[in-house]
Amino acid sequence: MNQIIKKADRPTCDCGTTRGDENARKVVKYSAWGMIAMGLVGISATPTDVYFVCRKCKQPFGRMTKEERKSKS
């Protein structure tokens, strides 16, 4: 089976930026309830998705797994 890898799941972008580079920007997405909890109540919420975007070519890459997100908190 030939499985297609999404751009957000690749370890680098097309120009070669990796997670640790200064041109990598972290993007965190929360569920609607997570945003409400953080905004109105002030409770910290668990993100639903975390990935990086290259500042040069604007491509998403390096999605963090659930295990990586749990170990960071």
mmCIF file of C-alpha atoms in Angstrom:
data_model
loop_
_atom_site.group_PDB
_atom_site.id
_atom_site.type_symbol
_atom_site.label_atom_id
_atom_site.label_comp_id
_atom_site.label_asym_id
_atom_site.label_seq_id
_atom_site.Cartn_x
_atom_site.Cartn_y
_atom_site.Cartn_z
ATOM 1 C CA MET A 1 0.000 0.000 0.000
ATOM 2 C CA ASN A 2 1.301 3.421 -0.940
ATOM 3 C CA GLN A 3 0.340 5.752 1.880
ATOM 4 C CA ILE A 4 0.300 9.504 1.206
ATOM 5 C CA ILE A 5 1.977 11.595 3.904
ATOM 6 C CA LYS A 6 0.299 14.917 4.642
ATOM 7 C CA LYS A 7 2.511 17.991 4.577
ATOM 8 C CA ALA A 8 1.827 18.655 8.262
ATOM 9 C CA ASP A 9 3.156 15.196 9.144
ATOM 10 C CA ARG A 10 6.528 15.588 7.385
ATOM 11 C CA PRO A 11 9.653 16.206 9.532
ATOM 12 C CA THR A 12 10.729 19.224 7.415
ATOM 13 C CA CYS A 13 9.179 21.679 4.980
ATOM 14 C CA ASP A 14 10.238 21.976 1.321
ATOM 15 C CA CYS A 15 12.986 24.500 2.110
ATOM 16 C CA GLY A 16 14.482 22.249 4.844
ATOM 17 C CA THR A 17 13.287 23.965 8.038
ATOM 18 C CA THR A 18 12.948 21.622 11.032
ATOM 19 C CA ARG A 19 11.157 22.016 14.392
ATOM 20 C CA GLY A 20 14.242 23.410 16.133
ATOM 21 C CA ASP A 21 15.050 26.086 13.528
ATOM 22 C CA GLU A 22 14.405 29.762 14.202
ATOM 23 C CA ASN A 23 12.171 29.908 11.107
ATOM 24 C CA ALA A 24 9.761 27.334 12.594
ATOM 25 C CA ARG A 25 6.643 28.786 14.194
ATOM 26 C CA LYS A 26 4.541 26.613 16.509
ATOM 27 C CA VAL A 27 0.795 26.572 15.798
ATOM 28 C CA VAL A 28 -1.550 25.281 18.503
ATOM 29 C CA LYS A 29 -5.223 24.537 17.857
ATOM 30 C CA TYR A 30 -7.870 24.003 20.537
ATOM 31 C CA SER A 31 -11.416 22.690 20.421
ATOM 32 C CA ALA A 32 -14.287 25.152 20.759
ATOM 33 C CA TRP A 33 -14.822 24.087 24.385
ATOM 34 C CA GLY A 34 -11.109 24.454 25.056
ATOM 35 C CA MET A 35 -11.175 28.042 23.787
ATOM 36 C CA ILE A 36 -14.223 28.796 25.938
ATOM 37 C CA ALA A 37 -12.581 27.270 29.016
ATOM 38 C CA MET A 38 -9.417 29.321 28.525
ATOM 39 C CA GLY A 39 -11.153 32.577 27.607
ATOM 40 C CA LEU A 40 -14.033 32.737 30.047
ATOM 41 C CA VAL A 41 -12.970 30.625 32.986
ATOM 42 C CA GLY A 42 -9.195 30.786 32.766
ATOM 43 C CA ILE A 43 -8.708 27.015 32.848
ATOM 44 C CA SER A 44 -5.838 25.661 30.796
ATOM 45 C CA ALA A 45 -6.972 23.362 27.989
ATOM 46 C CA THR A 46 -5.319 20.511 26.126
ATOM 47 C CA PRO A 47 -4.666 21.332 22.466
ATOM 48 C CA THR A 48 -6.300 19.193 19.792
ATOM 49 C CA ASP A 49 -3.461 19.712 17.309
ATOM 50 C CA VAL A 50 0.088 21.100 17.422
ATOM 51 C CA TYR A 51 2.250 21.553 14.343
ATOM 52 C CA PHE A 52 4.893 23.893 12.975
ATOM 53 C CA VAL A 53 4.780 26.325 10.042
ATOM 54 C CA CYS A 54 7.850 27.564 8.177
ATOM 55 C CA ARG A 55 8.220 31.356 8.200
ATOM 56 C CA LYS A 56 9.980 31.261 4.807
ATOM 57 C CA CYS A 57 7.751 29.048 2.641
ATOM 58 C CA LYS A 58 4.614 29.096 4.893
ATOM 59 C CA GLN A 59 4.241 25.301 4.762
ATOM 60 C CA PRO A 60 2.981 23.242 7.716
ATOM 61 C CA PHE A 61 5.207 20.385 8.909
ATOM 62 C CA GLY A 62 6.198 18.447 12.031
ATOM 63 C CA ARG A 63 2.860 17.609 13.625
ATOM 64 C CA MET A 64 3.314 16.578 17.270
ATOM 65 C CA THR A 65 1.847 13.243 18.334
ATOM 66 C CA LYS A 66 -0.473 12.902 21.321
ATOM 67 C CA GLU A 67 2.345 11.300 23.303
ATOM 68 C CA GLU A 68 4.664 14.249 22.581
ATOM 69 C CA ARG A 69 1.974 16.745 23.595
ATOM 70 C CA LYS A 70 1.340 14.879 26.876
ATOM 71 C CA SER A 71 5.039 14.752 27.745
ATOM 72 C CA LYS A 72 5.400 18.529 27.179
ATOM 73 C CA SER A 73 2.670 19.400 29.691
#
